[in-house]
Short mmCIF file of C-alpha atoms in Angstrom, two decimals:
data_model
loop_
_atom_site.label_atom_id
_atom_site.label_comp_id
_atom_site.label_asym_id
_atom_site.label_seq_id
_atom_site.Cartn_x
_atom_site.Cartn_y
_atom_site.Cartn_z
CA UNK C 1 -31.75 -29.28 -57.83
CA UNK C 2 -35.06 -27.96 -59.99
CA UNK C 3 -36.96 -29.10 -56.73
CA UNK C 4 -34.77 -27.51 -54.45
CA UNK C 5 -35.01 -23.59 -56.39
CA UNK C 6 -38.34 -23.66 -56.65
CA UNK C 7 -39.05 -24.88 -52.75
CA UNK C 8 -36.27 -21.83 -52.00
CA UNK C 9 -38.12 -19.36 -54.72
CA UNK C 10 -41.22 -20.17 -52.75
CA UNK C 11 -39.30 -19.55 -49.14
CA UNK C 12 -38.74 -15.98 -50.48
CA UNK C 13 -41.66 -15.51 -51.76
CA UNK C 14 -44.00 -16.37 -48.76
CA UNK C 15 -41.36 -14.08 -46.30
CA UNK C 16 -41.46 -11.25 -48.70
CA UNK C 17 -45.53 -11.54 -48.55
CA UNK C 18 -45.15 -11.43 -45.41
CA UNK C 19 -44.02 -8.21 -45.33
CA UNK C 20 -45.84 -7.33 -47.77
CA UNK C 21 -49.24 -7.78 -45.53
CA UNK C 22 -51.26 -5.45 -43.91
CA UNK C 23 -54.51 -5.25 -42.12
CA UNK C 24 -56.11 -2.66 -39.72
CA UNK C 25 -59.14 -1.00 -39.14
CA UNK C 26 -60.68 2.68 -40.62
CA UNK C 27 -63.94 4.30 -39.38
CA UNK C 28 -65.95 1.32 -40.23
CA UNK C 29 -64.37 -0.84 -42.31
CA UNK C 30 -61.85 -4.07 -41.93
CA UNK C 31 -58.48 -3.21 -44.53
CA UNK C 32 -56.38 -5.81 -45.93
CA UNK C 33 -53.85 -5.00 -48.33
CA UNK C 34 -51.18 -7.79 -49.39
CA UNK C 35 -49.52 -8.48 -52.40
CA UNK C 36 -45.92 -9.16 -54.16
CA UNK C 37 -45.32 -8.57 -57.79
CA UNK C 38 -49.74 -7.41 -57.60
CA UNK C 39 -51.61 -5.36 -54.90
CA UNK C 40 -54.48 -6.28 -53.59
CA UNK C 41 -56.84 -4.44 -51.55
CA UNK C 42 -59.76 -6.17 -49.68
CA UNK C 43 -62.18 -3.66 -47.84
CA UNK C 44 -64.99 -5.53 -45.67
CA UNK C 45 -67.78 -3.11 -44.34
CA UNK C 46 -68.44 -3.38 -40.53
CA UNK C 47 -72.00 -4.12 -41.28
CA UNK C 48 -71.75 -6.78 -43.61
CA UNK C 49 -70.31 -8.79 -41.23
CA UNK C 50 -71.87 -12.11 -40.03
CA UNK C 51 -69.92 -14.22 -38.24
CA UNK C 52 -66.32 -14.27 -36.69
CA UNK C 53 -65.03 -17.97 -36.18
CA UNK C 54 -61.33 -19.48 -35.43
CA UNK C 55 -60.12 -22.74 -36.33
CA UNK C 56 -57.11 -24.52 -35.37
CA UNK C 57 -55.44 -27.43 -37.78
CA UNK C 58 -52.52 -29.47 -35.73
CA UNK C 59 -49.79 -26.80 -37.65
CA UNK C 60 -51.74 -24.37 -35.80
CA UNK C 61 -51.65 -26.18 -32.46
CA UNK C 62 -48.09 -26.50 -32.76
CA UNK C 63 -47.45 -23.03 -33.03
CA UNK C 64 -50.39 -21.96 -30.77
CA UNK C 65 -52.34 -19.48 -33.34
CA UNK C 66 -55.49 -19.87 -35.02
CA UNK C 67 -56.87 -18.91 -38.32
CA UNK C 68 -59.24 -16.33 -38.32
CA UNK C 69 -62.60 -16.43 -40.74
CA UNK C 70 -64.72 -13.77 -41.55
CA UNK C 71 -68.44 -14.12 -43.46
CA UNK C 72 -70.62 -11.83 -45.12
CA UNK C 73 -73.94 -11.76 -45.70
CA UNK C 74 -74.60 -13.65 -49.14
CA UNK C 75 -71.29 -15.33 -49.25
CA UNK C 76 -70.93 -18.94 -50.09
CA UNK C 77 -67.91 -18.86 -48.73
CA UNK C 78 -65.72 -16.86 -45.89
CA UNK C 79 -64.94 -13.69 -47.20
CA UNK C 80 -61.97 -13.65 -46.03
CA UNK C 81 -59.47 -15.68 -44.03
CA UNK C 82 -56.38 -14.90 -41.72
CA UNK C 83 -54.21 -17.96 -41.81
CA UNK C 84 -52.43 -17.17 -38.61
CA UNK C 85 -52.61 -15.00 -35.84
CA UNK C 86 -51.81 -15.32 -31.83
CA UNK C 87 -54.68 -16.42 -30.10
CA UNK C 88 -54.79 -12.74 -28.20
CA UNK C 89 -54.48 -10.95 -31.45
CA UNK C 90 -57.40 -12.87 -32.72
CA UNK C 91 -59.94 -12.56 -30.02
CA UNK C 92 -59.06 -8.75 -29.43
CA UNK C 93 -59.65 -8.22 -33.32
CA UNK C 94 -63.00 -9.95 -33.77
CA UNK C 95 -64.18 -8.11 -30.05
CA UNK C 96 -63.03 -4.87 -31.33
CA UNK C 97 -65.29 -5.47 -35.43
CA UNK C 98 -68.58 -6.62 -33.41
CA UNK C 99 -68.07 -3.33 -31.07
CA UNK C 100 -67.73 -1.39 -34.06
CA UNK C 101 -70.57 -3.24 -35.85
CA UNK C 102 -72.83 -2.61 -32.82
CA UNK C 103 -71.66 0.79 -32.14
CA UNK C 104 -72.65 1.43 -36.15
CA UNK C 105 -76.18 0.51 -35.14
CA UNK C 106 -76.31 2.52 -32.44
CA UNK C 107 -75.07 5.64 -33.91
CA UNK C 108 -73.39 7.42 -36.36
CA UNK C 109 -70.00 6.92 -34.55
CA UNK C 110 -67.98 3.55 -34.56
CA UNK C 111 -65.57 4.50 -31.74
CA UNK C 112 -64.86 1.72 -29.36
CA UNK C 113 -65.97 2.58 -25.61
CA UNK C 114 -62.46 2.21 -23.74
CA UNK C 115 -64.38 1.39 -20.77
CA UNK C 116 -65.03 -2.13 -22.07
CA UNK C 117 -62.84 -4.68 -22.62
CA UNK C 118 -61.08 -6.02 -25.49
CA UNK C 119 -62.03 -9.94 -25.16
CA UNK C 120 -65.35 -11.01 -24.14
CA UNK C 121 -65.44 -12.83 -20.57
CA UNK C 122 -66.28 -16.96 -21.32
CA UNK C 123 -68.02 -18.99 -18.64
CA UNK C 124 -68.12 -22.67 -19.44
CA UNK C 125 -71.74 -24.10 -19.22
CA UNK C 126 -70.91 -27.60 -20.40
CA UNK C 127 -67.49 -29.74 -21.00
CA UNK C 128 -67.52 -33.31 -22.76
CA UNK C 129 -65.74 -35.60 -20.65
CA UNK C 130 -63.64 -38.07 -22.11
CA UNK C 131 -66.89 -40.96 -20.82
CA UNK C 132 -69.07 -39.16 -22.41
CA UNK C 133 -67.04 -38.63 -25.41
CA UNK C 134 -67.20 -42.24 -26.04
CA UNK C 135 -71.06 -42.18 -24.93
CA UNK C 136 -71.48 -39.73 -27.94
CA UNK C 137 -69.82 -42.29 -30.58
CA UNK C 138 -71.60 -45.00 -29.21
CA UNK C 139 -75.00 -43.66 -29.70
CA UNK C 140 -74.00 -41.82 -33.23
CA UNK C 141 -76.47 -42.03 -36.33
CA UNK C 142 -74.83 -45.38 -37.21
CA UNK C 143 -77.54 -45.82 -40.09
CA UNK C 144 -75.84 -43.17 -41.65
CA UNK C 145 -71.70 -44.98 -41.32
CA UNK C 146 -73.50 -48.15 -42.40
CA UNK C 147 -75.06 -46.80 -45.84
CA UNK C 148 -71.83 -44.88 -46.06
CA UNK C 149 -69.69 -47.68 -46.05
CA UNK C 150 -72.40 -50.16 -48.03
CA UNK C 151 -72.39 -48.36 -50.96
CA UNK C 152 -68.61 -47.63 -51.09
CA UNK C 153 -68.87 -52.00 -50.55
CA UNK C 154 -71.29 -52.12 -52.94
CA UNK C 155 -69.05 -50.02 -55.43
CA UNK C 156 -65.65 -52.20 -55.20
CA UNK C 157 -67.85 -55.29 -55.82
CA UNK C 158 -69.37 -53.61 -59.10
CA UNK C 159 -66.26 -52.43 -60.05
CA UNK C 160 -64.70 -55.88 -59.50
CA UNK C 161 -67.37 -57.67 -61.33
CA UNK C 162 -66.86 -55.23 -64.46
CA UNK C 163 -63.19 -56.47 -64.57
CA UNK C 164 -64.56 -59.96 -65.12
CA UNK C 165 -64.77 -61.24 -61.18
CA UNK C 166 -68.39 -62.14 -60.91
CA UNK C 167 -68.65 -61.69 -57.55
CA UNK C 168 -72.68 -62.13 -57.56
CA UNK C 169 -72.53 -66.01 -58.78
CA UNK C 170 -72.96 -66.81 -55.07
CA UNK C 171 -76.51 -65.35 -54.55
CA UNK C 172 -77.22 -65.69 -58.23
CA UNK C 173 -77.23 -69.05 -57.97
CA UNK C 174 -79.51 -69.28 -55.03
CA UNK C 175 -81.75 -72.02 -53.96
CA UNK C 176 -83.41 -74.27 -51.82
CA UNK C 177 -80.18 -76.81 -50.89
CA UNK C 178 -78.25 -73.75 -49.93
CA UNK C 179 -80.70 -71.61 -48.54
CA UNK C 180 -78.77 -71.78 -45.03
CA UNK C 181 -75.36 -71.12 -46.76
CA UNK C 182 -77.43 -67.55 -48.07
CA UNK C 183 -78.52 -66.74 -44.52
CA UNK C 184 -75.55 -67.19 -42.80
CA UNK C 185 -73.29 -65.10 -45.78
CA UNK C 186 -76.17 -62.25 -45.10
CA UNK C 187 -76.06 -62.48 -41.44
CA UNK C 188 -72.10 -62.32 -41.99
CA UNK C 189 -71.98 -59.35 -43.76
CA UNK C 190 -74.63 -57.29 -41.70
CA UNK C 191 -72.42 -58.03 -38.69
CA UNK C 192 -69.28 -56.63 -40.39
CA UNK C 193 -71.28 -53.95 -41.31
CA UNK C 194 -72.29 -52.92 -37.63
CA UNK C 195 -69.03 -53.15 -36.46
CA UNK C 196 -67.50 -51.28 -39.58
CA UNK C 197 -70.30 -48.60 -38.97
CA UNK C 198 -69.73 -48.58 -35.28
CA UNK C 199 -65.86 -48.13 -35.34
CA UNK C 200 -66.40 -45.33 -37.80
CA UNK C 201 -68.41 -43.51 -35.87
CA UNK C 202 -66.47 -43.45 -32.47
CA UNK C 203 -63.59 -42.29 -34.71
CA UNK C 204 -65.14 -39.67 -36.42
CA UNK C 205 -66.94 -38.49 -33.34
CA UNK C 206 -63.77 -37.99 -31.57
CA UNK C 207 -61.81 -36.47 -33.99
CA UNK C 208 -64.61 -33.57 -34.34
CA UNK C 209 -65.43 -33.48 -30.60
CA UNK C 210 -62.23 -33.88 -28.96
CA UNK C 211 -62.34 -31.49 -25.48
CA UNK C 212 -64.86 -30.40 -26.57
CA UNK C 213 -66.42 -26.94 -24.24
CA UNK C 214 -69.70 -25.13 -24.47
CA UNK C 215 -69.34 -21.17 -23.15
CA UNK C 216 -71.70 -18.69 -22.52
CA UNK C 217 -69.99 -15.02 -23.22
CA UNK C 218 -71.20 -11.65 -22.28
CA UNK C 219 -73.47 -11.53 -25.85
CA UNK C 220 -73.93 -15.10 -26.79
CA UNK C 221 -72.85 -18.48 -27.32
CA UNK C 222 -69.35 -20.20 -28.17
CA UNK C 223 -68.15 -23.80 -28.83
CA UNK C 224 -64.32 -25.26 -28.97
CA UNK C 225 -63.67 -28.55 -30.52
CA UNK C 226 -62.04 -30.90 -32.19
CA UNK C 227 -58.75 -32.67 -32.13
CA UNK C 228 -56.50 -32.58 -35.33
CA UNK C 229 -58.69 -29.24 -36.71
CA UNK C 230 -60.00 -27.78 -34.04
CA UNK C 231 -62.69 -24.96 -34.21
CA UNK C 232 -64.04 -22.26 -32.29
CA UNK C 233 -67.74 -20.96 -33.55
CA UNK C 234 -69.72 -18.33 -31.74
CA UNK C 235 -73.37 -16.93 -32.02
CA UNK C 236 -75.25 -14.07 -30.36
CA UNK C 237 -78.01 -14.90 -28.83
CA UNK C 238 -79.94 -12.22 -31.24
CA UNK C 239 -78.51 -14.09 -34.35
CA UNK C 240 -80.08 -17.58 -33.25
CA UNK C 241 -83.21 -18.68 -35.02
CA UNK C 242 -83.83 -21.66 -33.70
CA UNK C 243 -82.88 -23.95 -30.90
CA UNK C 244 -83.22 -27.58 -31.82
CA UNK C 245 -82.65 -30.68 -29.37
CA UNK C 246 -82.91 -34.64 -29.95
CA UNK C 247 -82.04 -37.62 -28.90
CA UNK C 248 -81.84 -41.26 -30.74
CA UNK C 249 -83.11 -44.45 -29.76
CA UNK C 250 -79.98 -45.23 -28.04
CA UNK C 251 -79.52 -41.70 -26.70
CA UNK C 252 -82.31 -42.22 -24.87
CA UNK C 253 -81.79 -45.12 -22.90
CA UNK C 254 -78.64 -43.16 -21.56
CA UNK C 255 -79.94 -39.54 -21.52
CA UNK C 256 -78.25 -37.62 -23.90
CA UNK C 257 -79.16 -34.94 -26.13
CA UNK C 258 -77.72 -33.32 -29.04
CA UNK C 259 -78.16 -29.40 -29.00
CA UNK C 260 -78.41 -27.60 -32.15
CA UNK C 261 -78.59 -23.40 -32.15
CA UNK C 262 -78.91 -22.83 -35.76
CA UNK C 263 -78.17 -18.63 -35.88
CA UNK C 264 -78.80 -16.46 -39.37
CA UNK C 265 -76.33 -16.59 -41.98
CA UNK C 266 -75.88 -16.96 -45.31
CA UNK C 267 -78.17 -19.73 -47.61
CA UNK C 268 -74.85 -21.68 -48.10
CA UNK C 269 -73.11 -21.46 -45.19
CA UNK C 270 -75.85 -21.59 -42.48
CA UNK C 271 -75.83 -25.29 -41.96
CA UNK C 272 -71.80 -24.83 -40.96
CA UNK C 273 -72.60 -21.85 -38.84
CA UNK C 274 -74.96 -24.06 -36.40
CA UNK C 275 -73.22 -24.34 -32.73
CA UNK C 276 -74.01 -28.20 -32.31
CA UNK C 277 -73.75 -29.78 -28.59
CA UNK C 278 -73.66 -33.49 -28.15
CA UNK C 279 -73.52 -35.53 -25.01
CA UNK C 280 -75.86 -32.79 -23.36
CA UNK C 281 -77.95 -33.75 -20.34
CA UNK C 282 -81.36 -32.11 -19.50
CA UNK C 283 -79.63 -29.35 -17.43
CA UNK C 284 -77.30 -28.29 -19.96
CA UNK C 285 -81.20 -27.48 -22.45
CA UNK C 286 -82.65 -25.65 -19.43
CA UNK C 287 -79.29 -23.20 -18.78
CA UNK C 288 -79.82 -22.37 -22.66
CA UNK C 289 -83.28 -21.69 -22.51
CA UNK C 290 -83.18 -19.61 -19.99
CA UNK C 291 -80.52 -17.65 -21.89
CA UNK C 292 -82.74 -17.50 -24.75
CA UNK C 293 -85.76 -16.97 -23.87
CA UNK C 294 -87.19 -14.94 -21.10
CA UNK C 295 -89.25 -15.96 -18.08
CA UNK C 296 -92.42 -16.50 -19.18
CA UNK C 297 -92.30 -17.34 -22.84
CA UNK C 298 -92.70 -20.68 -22.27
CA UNK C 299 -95.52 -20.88 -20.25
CA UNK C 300 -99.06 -22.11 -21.42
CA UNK C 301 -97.70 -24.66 -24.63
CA UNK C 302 -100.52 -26.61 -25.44
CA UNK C 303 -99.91 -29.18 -27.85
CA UNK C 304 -101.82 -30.67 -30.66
CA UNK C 305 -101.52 -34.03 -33.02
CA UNK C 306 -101.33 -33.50 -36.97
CA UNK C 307 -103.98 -35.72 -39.04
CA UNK C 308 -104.03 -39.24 -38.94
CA UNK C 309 -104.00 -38.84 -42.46
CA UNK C 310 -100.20 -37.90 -42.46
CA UNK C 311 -99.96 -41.82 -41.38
CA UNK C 312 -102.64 -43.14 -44.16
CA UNK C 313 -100.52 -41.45 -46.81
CA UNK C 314 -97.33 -42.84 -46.44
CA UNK C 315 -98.89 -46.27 -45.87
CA UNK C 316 -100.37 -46.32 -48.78
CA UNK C 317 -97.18 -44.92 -50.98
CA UNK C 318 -95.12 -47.57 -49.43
CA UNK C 319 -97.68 -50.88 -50.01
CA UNK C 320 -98.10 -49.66 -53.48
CA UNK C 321 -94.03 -49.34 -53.64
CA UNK C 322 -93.91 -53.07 -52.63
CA UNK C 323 -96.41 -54.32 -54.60
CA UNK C 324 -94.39 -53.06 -57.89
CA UNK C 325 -91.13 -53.99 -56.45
CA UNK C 326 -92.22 -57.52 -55.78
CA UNK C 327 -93.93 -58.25 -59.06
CA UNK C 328 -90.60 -57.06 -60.80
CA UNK C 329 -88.39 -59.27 -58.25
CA UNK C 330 -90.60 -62.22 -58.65
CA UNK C 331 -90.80 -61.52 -62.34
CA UNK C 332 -86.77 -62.03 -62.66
CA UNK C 333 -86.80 -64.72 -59.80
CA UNK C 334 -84.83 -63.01 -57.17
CA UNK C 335 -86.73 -64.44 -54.22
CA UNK C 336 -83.64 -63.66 -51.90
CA UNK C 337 -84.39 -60.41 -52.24
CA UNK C 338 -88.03 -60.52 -52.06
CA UNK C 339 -88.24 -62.46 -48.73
CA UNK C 340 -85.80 -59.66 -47.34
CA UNK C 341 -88.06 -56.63 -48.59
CA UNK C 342 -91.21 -58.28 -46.08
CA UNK C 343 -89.54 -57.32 -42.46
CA UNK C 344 -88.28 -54.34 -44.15
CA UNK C 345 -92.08 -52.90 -45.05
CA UNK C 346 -92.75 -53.87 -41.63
CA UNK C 347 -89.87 -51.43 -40.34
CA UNK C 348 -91.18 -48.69 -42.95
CA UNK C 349 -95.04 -48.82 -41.65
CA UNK C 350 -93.77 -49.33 -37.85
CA UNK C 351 -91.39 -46.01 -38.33
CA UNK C 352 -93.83 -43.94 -40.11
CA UNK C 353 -96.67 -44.75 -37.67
CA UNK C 354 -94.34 -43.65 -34.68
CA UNK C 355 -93.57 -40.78 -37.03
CA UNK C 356 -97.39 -39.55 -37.06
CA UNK C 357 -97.24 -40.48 -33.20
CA UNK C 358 -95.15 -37.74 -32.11
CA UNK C 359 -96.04 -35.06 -34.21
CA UNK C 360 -97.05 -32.05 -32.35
CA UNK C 361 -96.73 -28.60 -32.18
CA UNK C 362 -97.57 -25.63 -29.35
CA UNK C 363 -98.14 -21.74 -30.03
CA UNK C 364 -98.73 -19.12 -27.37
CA UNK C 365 -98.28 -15.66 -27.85
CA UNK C 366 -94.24 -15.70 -28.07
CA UNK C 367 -92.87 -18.87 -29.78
CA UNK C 368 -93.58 -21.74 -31.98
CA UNK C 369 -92.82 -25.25 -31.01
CA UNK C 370 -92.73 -28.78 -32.71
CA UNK C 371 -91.89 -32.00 -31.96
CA UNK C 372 -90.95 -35.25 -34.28
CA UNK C 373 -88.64 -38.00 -34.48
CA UNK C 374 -89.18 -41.69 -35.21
CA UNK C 375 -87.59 -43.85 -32.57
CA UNK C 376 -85.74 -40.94 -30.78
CA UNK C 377 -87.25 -37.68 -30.02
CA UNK C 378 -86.86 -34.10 -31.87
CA UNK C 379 -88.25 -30.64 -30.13
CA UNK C 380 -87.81 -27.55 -32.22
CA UNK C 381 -88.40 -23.52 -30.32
CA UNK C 382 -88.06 -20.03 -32.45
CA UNK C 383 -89.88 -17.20 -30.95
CA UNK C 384 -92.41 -15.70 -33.31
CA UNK C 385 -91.04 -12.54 -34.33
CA UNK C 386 -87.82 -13.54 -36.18
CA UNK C 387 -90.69 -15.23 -38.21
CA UNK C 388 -89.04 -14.02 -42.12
CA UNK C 389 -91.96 -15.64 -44.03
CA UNK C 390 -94.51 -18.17 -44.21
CA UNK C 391 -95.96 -20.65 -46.99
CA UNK C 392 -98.73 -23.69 -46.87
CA UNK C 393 -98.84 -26.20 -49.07
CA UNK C 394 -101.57 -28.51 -50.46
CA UNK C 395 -101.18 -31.70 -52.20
CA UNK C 396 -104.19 -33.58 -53.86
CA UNK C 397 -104.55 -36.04 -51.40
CA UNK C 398 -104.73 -33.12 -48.80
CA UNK C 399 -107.52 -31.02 -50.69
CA UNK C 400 -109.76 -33.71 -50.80
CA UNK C 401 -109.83 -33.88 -47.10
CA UNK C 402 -109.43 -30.40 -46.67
CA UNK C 403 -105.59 -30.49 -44.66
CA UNK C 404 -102.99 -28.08 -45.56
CA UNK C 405 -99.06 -28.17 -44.48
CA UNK C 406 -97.76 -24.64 -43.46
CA UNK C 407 -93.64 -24.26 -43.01
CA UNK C 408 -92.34 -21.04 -40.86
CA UNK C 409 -89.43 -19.66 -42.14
CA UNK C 410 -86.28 -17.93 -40.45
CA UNK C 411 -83.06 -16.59 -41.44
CA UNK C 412 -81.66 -20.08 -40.59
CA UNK C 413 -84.04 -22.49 -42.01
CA UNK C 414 -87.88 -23.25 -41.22
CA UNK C 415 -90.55 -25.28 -39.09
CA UNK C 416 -93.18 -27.46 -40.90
CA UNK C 417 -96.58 -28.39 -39.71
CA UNK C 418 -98.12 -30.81 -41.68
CA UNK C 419 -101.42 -32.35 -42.34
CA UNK C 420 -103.61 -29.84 -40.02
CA UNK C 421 -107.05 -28.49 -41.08
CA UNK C 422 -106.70 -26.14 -43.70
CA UNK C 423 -108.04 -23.32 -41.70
CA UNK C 424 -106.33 -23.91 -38.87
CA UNK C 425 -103.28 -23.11 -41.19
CA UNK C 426 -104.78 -20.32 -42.22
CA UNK C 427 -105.28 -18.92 -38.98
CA UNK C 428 -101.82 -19.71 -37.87
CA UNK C 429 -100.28 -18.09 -40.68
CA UNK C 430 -102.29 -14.89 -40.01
CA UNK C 431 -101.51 -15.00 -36.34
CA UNK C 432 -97.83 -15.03 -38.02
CA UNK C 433 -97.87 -12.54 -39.60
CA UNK C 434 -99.52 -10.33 -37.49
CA UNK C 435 -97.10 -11.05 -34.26
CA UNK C 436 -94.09 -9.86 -36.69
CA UNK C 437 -95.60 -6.73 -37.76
CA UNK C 438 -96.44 -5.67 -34.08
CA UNK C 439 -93.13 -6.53 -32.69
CA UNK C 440 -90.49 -4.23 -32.69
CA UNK C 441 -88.17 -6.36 -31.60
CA UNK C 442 -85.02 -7.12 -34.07
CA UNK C 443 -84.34 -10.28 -35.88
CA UNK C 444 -80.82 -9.95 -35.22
#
């Protein structure tokens, strides 16, 4: 009975906050008022404004609305959040606050034109099939799953063992009469591992990109995905930074790419504002670049290789890493281990020389590209004036052989360039510099 008054007190109370709410909009301002027994009053300025997104939970599926989010500039969270509105409802209200926000720029006056309409016309560049949903889990980061689920493994065990289970006798006891015993528990576990890390994956990758659809509106960019929570994210094209795209070993062989247009936000919230676009092919990257960036401002990219150096370094951290490792191994006889730590230097050299393989970058007199990756490929394009700031760096082992790293910055994270000439940086960071201040062109 106690149960059953307080789930009916809380019946009342949500339907009488219901009525209770309010929201509408005043010269240049978003108004929310709500409130039972206490009122509360929420005013959000046009122009602080960021981002509009929707997201959909299965509750919301079922009764076809969508939550509404609103950020501000500076927030680490959303400023504000509309639990549920009718899809219509939603899209007319965030249309009508970026028509006010851009009318607010324009002038003084923050009427809507009634010549234009409410919700922004969608084209769909790019939709993930079902095949290459399951492409997409396939060739997931499974490196990340498998450390994931190792160390959650690795954490049972410990716990296990502090409740008096030694569970480490097995390997403890290692040596020569049941050294094949050892290999085949090792080669046991790494298999469960893969297929652990494998099945997480696929799962994971279609529960976040379930039907998933890539649009290109009237002013930007929009993605719609997910299955149980399913979320809408859009970005103007004058609010994205950077345009990332990569591909993984296995990516490769099929080829996909993952696109990634990080836009300006917030420090804390940029990384969840990025519109991310796996299973791409080749001709979904050129559509967006030629959304992005006009004809032309590609043209003439020649690129050039960081120091060798950048490879010498990180050879010579990681043999001096082993070295200590293995004398304290050997020194408390764990020779299991030690034999395993030999092909895994190997895979640290091999990956840091293929590292120092493809770096390059390419400047020309609109944007700044880079390139990486280790056994898949990276590519990385901003256009030079949404350039915010820019730093170098020198570490001791670069001032003796006169190399400097320099990182571009923009409102939604930076570039690096490491290990070039020192001047060169310096040039580069004047050249900078000096396309920003001539450009009149807005950031966003």
């Amino acid at each position: 009975m106690v149960l059953s008054g307080i789930g009916l007190l809380g019946t009342i109370y949500g339907v009488v906050g219901f009525f209770k709410y309010y929201f509408y909009l005043e010269e240049d301002e978003l108004i929310i008022k709500s409130g039972v027994f206490g009122k509360k009053l929420v005013n959000i300025p046009f122009e602080r404004i960021q981002t509009i997104d929707f997201e959909q939970n299965i509750v919301h599926q079922i009764f076809n609305v969508v939550a509404l989010k609103i950020d501000t500039a500076g927030s680490a969270k959303s400023e504000f959040k509309f639990d549920a509105l009718d899809r219509k409802t939603a899209e007319e209200l965030r249309t009508m606050i970026l028509q006010k926000k851009k009318n607010l720029v324009k002038s003084s006056s923050a009427v809507i034109l009634q010549d234009e309409p409410l919700v922004e016309k969608a084209e769909t560049i790019f939709t993930l099939s079902p095949l290459d949903l399951v492409k997409v889990g396939i060739t997931e980061n499974h490196f990340h799953s498998f450390w994931l689920i190792f160390a959650a493994v690795m954490y049972f065990m410990q716990s296990v063992d502090d409740l008096g289970y030694n569970v480490w006798n097995y390997l403890e006891d290692f040596n020569e009469s049941i050294f094949f015993k050892s290999v085949a528990l090792i080669a046991s576990a790494i298999v469960f591992f893969i297929v652990i890390s494998f099945l997480y994956s696929l799962i994971r990758t279609i529960l976040r990109y379930y039907n998933l659809k890539f649009q290109r509106t009237d002013t930007g960019f929009k993605i719609i995905a997910g299955l149980f929570n399913r979320r809408e994210v859009a970005a103007r094209d004058n609010k994205i930074q950077i345009m990332n795209w990569s591909q993984n070993l296995l990516q490769k062989f099929i080829k996909l790419f993952e696109i990634n247009l990080k836009q300006a936000s917030s420090v804390q919230v940029k990384s969840k504002k990025s519109i991310i676009v796996p299973g791409s092919y080749m001709q979904q990257i050129d559509d967006v670049q030629s959304y992005l960036f006009r004809k032309g401002e590609l043209d003439g990219l020649e690129f050039k290789k960081v120091s060798v150096h950048y490879f010498y370094r990180r050879a010579i951290f990681l043999s001096f890493a082993l070295i200590v490792v293995s004398t304290i191994l050997f020194l408390v006889d764990k020779q299991l281990v030690l034999t395993g730590l030999i092909p895994l230097f190997s895979i640290w050299i091999l990956s840091s020389y293929l590292s120092y393989k493809k770096k390059k970058y390419a400047v020309n007199d609109f944007v700044l590209q880079t390139n990486g990756g280790v056994y898949g490929h990276g590519h990385s394009l901003m256009k030079l004036y949404k350039v915010q700031s820019v730093k170098i760096k020198r570490n001791l082992y670069q001032r003796r052989r006169g190399l400097s790293t320099i990182i571009v910055y923009t409102a939604s994270g930076g570039l690096s360039i490491p290990y070039i000439p020192h001047e060169k940086a310096v040039q580069l960071m004047d050249y900078f510099l000096y396309k920003v201040e001539n450009s009149k062109a807005k950031w966003m």
